[in-house]
mmCIF file of C-alpha atoms in Angstrom:
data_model
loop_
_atom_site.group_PDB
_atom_site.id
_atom_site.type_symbol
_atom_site.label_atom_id
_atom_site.label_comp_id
_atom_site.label_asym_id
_atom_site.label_seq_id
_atom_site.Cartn_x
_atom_site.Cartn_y
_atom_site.Cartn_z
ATOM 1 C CA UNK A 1 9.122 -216.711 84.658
ATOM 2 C CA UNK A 2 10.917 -219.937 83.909
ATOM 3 C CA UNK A 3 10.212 -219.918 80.189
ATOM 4 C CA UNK A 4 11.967 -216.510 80.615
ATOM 5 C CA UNK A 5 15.119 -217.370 82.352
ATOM 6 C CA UNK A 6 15.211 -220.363 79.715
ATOM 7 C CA UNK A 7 16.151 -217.623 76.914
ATOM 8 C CA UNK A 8 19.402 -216.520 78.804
ATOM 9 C CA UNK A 9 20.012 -220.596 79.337
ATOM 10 C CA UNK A 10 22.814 -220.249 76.876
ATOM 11 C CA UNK A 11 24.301 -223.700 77.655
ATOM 12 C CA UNK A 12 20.747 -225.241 76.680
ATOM 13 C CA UNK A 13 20.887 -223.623 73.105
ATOM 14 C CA UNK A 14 24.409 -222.934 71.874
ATOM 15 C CA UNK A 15 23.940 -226.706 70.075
ATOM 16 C CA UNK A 16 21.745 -224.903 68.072
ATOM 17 C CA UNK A 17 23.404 -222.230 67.259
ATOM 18 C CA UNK A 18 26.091 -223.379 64.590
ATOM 19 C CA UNK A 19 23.033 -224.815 62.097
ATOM 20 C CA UNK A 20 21.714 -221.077 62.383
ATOM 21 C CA UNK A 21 25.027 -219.287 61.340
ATOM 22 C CA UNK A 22 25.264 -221.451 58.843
ATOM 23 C CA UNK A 23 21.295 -220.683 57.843
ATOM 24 C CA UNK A 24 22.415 -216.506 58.049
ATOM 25 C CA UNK A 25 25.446 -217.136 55.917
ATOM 26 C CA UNK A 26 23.766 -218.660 53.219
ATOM 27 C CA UNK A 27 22.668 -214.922 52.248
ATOM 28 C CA UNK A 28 26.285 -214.492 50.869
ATOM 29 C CA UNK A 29 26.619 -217.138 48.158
ATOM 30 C CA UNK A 30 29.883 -217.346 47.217
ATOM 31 C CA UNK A 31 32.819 -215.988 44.833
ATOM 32 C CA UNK A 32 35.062 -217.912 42.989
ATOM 33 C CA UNK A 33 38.225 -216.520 41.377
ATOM 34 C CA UNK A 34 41.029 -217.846 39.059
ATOM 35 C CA UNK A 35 44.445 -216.591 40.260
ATOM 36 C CA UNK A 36 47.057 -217.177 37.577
ATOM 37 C CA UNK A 37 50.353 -216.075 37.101
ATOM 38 C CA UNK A 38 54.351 -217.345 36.689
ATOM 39 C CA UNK A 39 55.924 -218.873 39.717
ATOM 40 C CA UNK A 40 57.074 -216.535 42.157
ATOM 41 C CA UNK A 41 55.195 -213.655 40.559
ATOM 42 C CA UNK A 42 53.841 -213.223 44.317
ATOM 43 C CA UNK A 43 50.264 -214.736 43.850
ATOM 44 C CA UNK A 44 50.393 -215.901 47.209
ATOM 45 C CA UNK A 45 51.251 -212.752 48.248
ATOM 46 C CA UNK A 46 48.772 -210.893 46.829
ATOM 47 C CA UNK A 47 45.728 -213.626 48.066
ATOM 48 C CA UNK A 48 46.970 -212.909 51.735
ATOM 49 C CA UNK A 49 47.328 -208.854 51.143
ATOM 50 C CA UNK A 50 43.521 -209.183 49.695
ATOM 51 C CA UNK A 51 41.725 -211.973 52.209
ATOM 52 C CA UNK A 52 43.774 -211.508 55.301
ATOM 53 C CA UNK A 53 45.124 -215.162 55.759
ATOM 54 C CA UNK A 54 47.023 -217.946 53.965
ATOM 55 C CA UNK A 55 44.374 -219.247 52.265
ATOM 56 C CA UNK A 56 46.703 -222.828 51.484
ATOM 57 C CA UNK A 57 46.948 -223.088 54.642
ATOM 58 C CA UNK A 58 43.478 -222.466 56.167
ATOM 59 C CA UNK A 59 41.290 -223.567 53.650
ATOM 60 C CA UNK A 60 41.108 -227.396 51.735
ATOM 61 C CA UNK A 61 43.472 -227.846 49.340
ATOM 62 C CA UNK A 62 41.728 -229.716 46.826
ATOM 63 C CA UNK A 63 44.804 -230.950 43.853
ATOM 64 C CA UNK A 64 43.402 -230.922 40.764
ATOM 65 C CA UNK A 65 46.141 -231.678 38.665
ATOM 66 C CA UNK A 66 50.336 -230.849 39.352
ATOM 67 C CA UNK A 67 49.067 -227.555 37.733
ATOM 68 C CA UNK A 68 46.307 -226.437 39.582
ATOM 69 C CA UNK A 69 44.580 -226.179 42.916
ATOM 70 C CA UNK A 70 41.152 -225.314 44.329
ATOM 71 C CA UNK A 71 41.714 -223.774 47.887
ATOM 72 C CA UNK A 72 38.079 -223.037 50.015
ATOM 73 C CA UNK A 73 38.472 -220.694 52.569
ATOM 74 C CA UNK A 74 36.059 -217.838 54.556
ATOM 75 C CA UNK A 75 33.422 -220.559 55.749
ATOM 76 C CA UNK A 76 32.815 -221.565 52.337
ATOM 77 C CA UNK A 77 32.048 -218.281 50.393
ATOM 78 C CA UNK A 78 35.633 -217.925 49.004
ATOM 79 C CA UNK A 79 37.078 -220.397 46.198
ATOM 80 C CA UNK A 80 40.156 -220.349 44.661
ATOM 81 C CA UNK A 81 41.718 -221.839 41.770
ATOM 82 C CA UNK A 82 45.166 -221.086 42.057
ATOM 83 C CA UNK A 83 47.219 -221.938 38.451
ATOM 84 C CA UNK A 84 50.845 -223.635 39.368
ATOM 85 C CA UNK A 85 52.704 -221.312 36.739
ATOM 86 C CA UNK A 86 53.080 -220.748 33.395
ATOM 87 C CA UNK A 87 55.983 -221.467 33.047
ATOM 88 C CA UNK A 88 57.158 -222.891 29.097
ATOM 89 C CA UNK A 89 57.628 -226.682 29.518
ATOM 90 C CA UNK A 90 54.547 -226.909 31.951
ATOM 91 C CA UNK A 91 52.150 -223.993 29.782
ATOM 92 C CA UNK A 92 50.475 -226.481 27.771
ATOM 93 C CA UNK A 93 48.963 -228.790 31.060
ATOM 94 C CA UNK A 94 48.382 -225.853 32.473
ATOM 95 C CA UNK A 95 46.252 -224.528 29.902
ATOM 96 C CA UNK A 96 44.252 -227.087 29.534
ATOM 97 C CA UNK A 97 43.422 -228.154 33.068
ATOM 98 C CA UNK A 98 42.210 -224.188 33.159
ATOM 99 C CA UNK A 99 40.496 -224.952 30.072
ATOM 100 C CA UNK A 100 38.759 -228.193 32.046
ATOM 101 C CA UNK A 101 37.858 -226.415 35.129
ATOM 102 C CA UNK A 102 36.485 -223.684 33.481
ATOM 103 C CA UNK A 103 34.354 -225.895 31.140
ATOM 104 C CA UNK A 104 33.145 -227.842 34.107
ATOM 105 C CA UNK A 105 32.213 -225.033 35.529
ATOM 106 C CA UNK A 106 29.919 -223.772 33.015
ATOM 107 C CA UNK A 107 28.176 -226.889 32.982
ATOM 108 C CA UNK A 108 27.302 -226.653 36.642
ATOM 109 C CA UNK A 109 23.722 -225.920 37.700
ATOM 110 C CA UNK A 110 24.658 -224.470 40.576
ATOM 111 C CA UNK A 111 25.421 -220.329 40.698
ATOM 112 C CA UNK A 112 28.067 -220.941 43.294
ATOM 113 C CA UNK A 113 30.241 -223.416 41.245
ATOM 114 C CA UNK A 114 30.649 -220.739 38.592
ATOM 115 C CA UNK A 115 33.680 -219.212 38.010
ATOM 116 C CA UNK A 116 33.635 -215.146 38.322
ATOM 117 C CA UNK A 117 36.572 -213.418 37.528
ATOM 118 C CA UNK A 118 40.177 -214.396 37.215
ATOM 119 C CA UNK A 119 43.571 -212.130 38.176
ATOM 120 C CA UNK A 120 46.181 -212.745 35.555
ATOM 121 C CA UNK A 121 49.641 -211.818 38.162
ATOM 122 C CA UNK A 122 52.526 -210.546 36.004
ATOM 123 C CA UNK A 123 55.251 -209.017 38.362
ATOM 124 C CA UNK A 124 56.129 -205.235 36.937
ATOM 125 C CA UNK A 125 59.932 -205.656 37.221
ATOM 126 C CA UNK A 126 59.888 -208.148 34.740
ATOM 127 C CA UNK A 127 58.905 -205.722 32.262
ATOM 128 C CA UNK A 128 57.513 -208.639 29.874
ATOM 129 C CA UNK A 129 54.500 -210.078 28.961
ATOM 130 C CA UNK A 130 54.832 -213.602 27.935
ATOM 131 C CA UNK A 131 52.665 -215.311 25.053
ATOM 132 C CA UNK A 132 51.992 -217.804 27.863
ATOM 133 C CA UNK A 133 49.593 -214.884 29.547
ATOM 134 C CA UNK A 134 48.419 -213.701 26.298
ATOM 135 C CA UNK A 135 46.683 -217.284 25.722
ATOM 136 C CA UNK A 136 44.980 -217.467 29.267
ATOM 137 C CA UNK A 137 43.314 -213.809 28.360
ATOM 138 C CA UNK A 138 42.640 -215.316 24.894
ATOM 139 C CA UNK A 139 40.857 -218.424 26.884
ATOM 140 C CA UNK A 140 38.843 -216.321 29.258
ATOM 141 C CA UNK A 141 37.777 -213.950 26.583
ATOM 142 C CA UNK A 142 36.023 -217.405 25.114
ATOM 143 C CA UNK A 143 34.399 -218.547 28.144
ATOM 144 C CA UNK A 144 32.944 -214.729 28.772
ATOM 145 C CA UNK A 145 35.373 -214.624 32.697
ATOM 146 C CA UNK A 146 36.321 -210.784 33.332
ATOM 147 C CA UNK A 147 39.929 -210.771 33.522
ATOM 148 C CA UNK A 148 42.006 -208.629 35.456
ATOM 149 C CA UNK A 149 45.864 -208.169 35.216
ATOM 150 C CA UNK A 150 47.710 -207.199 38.495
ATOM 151 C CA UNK A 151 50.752 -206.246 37.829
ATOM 152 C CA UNK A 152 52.899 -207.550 41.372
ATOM 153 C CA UNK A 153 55.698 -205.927 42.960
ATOM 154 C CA UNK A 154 54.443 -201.951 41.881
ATOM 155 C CA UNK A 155 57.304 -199.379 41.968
ATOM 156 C CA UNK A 156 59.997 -200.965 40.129
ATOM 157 C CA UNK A 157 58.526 -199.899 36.472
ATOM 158 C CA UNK A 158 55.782 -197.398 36.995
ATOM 159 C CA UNK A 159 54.811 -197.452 33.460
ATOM 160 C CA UNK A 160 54.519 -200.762 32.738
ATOM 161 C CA UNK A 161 50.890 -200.597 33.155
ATOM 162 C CA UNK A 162 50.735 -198.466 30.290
ATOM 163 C CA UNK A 163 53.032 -201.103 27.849
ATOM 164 C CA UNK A 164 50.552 -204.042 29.546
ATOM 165 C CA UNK A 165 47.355 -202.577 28.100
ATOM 166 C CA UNK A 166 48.371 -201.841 24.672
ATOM 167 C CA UNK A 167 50.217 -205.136 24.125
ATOM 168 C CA UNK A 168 47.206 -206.935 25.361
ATOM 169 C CA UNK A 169 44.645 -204.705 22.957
ATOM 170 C CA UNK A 170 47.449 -205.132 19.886
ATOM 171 C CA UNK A 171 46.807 -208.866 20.535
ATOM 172 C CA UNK A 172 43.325 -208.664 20.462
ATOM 173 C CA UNK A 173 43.154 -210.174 24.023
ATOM 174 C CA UNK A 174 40.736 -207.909 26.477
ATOM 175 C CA UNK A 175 41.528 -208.040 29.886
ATOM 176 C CA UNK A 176 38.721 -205.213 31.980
ATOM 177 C CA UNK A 177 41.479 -203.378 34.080
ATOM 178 C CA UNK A 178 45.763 -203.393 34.238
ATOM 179 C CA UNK A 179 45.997 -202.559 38.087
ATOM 180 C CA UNK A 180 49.639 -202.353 39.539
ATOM 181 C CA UNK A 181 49.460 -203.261 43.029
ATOM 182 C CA UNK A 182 52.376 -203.596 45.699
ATOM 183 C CA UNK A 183 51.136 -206.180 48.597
ATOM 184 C CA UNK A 184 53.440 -205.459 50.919
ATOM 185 C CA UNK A 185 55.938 -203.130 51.336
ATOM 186 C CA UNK A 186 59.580 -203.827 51.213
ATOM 187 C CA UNK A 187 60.564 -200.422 52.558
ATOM 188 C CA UNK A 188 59.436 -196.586 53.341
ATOM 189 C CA UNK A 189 59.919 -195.848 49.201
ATOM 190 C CA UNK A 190 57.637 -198.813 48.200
ATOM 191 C CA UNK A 191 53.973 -198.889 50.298
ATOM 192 C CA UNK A 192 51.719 -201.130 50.106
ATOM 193 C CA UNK A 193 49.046 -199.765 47.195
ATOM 194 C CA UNK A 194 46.452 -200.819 44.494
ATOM 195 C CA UNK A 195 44.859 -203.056 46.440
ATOM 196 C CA UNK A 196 41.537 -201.087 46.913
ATOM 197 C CA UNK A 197 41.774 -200.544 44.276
ATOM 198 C CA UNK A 198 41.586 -204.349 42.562
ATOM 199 C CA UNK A 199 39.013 -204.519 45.375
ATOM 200 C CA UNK A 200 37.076 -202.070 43.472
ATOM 201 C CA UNK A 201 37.508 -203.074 39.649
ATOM 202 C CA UNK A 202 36.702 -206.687 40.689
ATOM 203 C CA UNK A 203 33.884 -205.898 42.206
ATOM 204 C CA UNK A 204 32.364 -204.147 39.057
ATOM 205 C CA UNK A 205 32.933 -207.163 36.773
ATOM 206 C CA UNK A 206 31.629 -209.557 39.466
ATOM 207 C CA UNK A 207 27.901 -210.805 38.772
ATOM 208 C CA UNK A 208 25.165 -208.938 41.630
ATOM 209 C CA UNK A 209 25.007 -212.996 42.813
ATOM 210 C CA UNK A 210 28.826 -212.870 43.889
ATOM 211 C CA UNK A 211 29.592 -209.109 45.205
ATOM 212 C CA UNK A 212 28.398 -209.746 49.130
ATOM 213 C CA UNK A 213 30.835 -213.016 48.690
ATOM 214 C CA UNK A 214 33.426 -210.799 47.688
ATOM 215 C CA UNK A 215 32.649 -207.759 49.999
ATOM 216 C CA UNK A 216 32.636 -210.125 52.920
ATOM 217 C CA UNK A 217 35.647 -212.081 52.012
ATOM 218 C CA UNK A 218 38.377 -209.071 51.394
ATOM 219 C CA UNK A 219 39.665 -207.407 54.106
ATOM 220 C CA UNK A 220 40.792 -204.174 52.587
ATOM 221 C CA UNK A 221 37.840 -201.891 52.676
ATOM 222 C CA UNK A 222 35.924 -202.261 56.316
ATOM 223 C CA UNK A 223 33.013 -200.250 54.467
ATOM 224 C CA UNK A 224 32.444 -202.985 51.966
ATOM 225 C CA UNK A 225 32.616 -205.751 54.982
ATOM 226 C CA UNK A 226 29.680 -203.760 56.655
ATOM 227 C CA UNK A 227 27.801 -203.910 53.315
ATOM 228 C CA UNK A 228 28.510 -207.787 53.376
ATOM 229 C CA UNK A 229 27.194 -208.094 57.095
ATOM 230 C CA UNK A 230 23.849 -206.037 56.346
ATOM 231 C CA UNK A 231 22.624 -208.770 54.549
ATOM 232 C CA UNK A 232 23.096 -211.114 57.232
ATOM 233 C CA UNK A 233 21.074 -208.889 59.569
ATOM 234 C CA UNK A 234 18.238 -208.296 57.166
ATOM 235 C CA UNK A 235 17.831 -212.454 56.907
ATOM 236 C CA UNK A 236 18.375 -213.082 60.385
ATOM 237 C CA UNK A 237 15.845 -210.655 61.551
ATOM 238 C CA UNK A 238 13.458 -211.978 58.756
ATOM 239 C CA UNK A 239 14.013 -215.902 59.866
ATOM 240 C CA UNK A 240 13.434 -213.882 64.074
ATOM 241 C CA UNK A 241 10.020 -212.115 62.704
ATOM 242 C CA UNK A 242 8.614 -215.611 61.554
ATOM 243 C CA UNK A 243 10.139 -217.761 64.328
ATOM 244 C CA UNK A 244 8.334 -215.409 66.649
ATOM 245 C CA UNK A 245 4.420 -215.568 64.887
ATOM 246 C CA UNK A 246 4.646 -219.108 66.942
ATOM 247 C CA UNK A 247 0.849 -219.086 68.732
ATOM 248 C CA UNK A 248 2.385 -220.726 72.440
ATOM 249 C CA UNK A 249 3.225 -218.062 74.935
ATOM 250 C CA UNK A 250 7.412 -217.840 75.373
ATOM 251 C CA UNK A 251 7.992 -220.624 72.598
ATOM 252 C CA UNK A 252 9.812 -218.665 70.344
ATOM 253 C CA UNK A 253 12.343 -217.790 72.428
ATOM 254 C CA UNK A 254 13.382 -221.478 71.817
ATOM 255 C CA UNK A 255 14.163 -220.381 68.118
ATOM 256 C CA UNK A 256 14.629 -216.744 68.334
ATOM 257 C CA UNK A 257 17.538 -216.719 70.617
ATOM 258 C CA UNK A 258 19.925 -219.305 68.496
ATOM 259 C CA UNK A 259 19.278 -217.013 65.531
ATOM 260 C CA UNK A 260 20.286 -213.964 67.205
ATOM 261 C CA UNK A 261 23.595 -215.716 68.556
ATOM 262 C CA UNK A 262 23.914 -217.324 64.761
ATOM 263 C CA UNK A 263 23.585 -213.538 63.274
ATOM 264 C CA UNK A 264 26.874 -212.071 65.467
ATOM 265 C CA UNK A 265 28.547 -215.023 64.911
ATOM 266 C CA UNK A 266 28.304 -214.926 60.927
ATOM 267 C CA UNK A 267 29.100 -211.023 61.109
ATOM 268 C CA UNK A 268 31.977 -211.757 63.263
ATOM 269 C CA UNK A 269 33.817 -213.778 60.493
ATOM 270 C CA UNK A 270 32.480 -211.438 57.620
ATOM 271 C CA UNK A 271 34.773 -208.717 59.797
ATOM 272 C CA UNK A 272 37.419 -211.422 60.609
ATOM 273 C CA UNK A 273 37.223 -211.511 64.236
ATOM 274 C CA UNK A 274 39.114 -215.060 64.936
ATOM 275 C CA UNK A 275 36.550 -217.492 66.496
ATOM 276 C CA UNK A 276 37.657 -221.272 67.651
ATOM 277 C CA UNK A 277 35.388 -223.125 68.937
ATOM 278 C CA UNK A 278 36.317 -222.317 72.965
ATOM 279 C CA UNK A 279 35.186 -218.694 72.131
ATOM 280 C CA UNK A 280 31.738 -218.946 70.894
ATOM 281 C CA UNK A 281 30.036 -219.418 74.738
ATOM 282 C CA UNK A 282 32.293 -216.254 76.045
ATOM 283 C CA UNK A 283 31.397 -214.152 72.742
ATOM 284 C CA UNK A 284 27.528 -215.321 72.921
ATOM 285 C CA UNK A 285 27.476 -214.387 76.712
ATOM 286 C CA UNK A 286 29.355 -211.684 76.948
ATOM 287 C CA UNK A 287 27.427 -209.871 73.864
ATOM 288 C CA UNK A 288 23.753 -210.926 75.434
ATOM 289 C CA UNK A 289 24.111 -210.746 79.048
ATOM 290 C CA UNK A 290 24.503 -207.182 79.419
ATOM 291 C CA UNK A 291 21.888 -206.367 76.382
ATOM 292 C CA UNK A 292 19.788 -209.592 77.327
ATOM 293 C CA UNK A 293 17.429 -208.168 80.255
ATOM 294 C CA UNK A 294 15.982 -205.398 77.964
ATOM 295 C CA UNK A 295 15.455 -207.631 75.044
ATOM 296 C CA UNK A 296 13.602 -210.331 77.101
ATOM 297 C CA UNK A 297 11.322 -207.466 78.567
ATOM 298 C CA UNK A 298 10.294 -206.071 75.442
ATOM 299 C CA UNK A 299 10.063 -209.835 73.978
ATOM 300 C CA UNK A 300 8.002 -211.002 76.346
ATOM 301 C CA UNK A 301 5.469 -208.259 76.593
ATOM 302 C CA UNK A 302 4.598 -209.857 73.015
ATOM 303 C CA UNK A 303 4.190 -212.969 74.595
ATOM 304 C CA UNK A 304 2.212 -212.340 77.673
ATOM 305 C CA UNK A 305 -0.389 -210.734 75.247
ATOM 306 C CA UNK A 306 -0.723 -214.248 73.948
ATOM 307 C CA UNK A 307 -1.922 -215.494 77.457
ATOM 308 C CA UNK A 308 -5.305 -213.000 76.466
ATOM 309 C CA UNK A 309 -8.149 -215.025 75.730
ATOM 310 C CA UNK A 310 -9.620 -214.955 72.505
ATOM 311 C CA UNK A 311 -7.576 -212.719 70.072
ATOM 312 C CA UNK A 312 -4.662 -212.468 72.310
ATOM 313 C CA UNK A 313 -2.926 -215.174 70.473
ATOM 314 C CA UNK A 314 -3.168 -213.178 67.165
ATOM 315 C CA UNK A 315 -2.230 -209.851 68.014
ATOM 316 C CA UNK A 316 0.530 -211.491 70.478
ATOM 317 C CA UNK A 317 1.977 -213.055 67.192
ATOM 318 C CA UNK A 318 1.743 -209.998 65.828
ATOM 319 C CA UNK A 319 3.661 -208.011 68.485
ATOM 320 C CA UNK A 320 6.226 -210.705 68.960
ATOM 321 C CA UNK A 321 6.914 -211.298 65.612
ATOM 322 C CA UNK A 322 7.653 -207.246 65.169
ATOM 323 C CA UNK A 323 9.483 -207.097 68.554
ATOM 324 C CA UNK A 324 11.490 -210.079 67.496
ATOM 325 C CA UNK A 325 12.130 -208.751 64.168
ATOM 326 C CA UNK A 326 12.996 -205.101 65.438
ATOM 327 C CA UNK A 327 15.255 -206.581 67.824
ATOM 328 C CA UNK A 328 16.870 -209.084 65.950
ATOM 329 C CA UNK A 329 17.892 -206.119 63.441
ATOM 330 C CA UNK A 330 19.179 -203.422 66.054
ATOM 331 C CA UNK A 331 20.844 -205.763 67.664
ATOM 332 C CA UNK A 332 22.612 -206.987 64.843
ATOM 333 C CA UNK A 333 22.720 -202.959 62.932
ATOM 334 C CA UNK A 334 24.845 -201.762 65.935
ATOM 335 C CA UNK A 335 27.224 -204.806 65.946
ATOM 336 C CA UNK A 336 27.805 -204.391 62.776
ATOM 337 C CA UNK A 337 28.581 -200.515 63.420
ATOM 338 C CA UNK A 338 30.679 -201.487 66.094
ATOM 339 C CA UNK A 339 32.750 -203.892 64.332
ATOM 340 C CA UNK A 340 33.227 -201.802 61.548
ATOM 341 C CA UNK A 341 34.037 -198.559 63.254
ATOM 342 C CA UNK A 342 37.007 -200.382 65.367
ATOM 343 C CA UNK A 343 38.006 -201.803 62.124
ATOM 344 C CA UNK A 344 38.703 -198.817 60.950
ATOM 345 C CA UNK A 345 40.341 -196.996 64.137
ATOM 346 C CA UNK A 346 42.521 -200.271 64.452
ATOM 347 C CA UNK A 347 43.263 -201.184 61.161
ATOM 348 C CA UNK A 348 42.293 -204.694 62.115
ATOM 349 C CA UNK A 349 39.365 -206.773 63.870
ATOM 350 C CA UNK A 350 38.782 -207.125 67.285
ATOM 351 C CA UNK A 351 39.740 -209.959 69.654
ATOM 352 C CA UNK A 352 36.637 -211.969 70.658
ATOM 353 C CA UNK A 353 37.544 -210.421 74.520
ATOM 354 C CA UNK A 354 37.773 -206.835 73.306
ATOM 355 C CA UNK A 355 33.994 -207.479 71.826
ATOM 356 C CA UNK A 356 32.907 -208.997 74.934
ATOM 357 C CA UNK A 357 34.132 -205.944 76.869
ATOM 358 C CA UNK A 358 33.089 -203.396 74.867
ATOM 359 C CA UNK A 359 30.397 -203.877 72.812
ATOM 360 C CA UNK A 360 27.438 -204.129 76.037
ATOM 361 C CA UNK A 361 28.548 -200.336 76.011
ATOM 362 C CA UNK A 362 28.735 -199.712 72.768
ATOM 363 C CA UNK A 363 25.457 -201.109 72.399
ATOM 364 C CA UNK A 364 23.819 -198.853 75.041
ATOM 365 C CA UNK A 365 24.918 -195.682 73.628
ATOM 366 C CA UNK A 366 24.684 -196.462 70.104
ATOM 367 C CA UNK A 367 22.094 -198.709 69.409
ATOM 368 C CA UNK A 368 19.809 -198.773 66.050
ATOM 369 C CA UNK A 369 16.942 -198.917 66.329
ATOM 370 C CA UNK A 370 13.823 -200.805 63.974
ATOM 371 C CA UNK A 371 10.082 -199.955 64.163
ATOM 372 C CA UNK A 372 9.880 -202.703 61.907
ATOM 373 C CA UNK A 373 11.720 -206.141 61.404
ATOM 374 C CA UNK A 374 13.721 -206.112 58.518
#
């Protein structure tokens, strides 16, 4: 029974825990999109409306020039490369440090240092379109990047949208979608709207490599957050299955349990719930301790058929691994359910003590369940 009591030894194995959520997240890849627009057309605005935090301020600001700026936020899946303006006397830097990142870009071997899509901002009561935005269409339409223009600030000029789209065909400059969108909302006559969706048109330009990026990284849509977090469950309960084949009775738990704390913790940030480091051992605990006695009893009844002589060690790796897989999956399903269905009653994510008090129940009367690991 000691090997047993060792999987609920959280304090043993939460050092292991932060390679595994990394491991899990992988599955997301990343998205990487240009944001470009006139000073104080409201990009920043609009980058907080869509990914739920000041990404200047929480990611790494990484200066590439006075005209441009790579910010990395969302544990690494989200990349920005916010333009400074385009304003006349500055246009023709600008332009070409675009120009240079995008190049550089193309010449990277690596998927995740390609550049996606880019949102062109032009603010609607300005009721212009500058040549300055009709040359960064022009340059995207080179280099093949989907371009979207979001027209900021929505309600002023509702048919502005209408004046975008045919100025940008008459200049032979394609953008794939004019979507007006207000951010916030300034008062009762002007809501916030059009961001789902420029959710939605981005993600049909984006390539299949960059969607779950994307779908994890917004915060608009809850449904398109629990799409993200699937993924994370189907690799997590793949990397449990295999962990679990080990041939030594109760050995797996060793790996097993790490990668089931890893999993919630990835879904929690796909969904936004804030995590600082003091929070992980209450959130870890508090989901497995009330969950944790059932999934060590079915886990180890894999494991004490290893103890049989002779095939036992087969078939126990057998059993284990589809125990560990099963498990790994409904424990991670139903999070993910929970998550997003108080998402969606809140209109926000939950506090890491809200999870920890409500989720054991949750989990009880709403589990999903796997006959087979993922």
């Amino acid at each position: 029974m000691e090997n047993i009591t060792a999987v609920l030894d959280y304090e043993k194995l939460i050092s292991q825990v932060s390679g595994q959520e990394k491991e899990v997240y992988k599955a997301l890849k990343a998205v990487n999109i240009i944001v470009a627009g006139r000073t104080g057309v409201g990009k920043s605005t609009l980058i907080n409306a869509v990914f739920g935090e000041e990404v200047a301020k929480a990611g790494t600001g990484k200066p590439v020039t006075q005209d441009a700026t790579w910010y990395q936020a969302k544990a690494g899946i989200l990349r920005i490369l916010d333009t400074k303006g385009l304003e006349a006397k500055e246009f023709a830097e600008t332009l070409a440090t675009l120009k240079a990142q995008i190049e550089s870009a193309r010449a990277a071997s690596d998927v995740n240092e390609q550049l996606h899509v880019a949102w062109l901002c032009i603010d609607e009561p300005s009721t212009r379109v500058q040549d300055a935005e009709i040359d960064v269409i022009r340059l995207l339409n080179e280099h093949q990047i989907p371009a979207i223009v979001v027209l900021t600030k929505h309600g002023m000029n509702p048919g502005f949208s209408d004046q975008v789209s045919e100025i940008f065909k008459q200049e032979g400059a394609l953008v794939t979608g004019v979507i007006p969108v207000a951010a916030i909302s300034t008062n009762p006559a002007f809501p916030v709207r059009g961001l789902n969706e420029l959710v939605s048109q981005t993600l049909t330009v984006l390539p299949d490599g960059a969607k779950n990026a994307f779908r994890a990284a917004q915060k608009v849509n809850a449904r398109l957050k629990e799409s993200a977090a699937e993924k994370l469950v189907y690799k997590a309960s793949t990397a449990a299955a295999g962990v679990a084949v080990s041939p030594v009775p109760f050995s797996d738990a060793i790996g097993i349990i790490p990668i089931q704390v890893g999993m919630t913790l990835a879904i929690s940030r796909v969904f936004g719930v804030q995590l600082e480091e003091n929070s992980l051992m209450p959130l870890a605990t508090g989901l497995f301790s009330s969950i944790g006695l059932s999934i060590v009893g079915r886990w180890a009844a894999g494991n004490l058929i290893k103890l049989i002589p002779g095939g036992g060690t087969i078939l126990g790796g057998t059993v284990s691994a589809s125990i560990a897989g099963g498990l790994t999956y409904s424990l991670g399903m139903t999070y993910v359910k929970f998550l997003s269905s108080f998402y969606e009653r809140q209109g926000r994510p939950p506090e890491v003590s809200e999870v920890t008090e409500l989720f054991p129940a949750y989990f009880k009367g709403n589990r999903v369940e796997a006959d087979q690991p993922a």
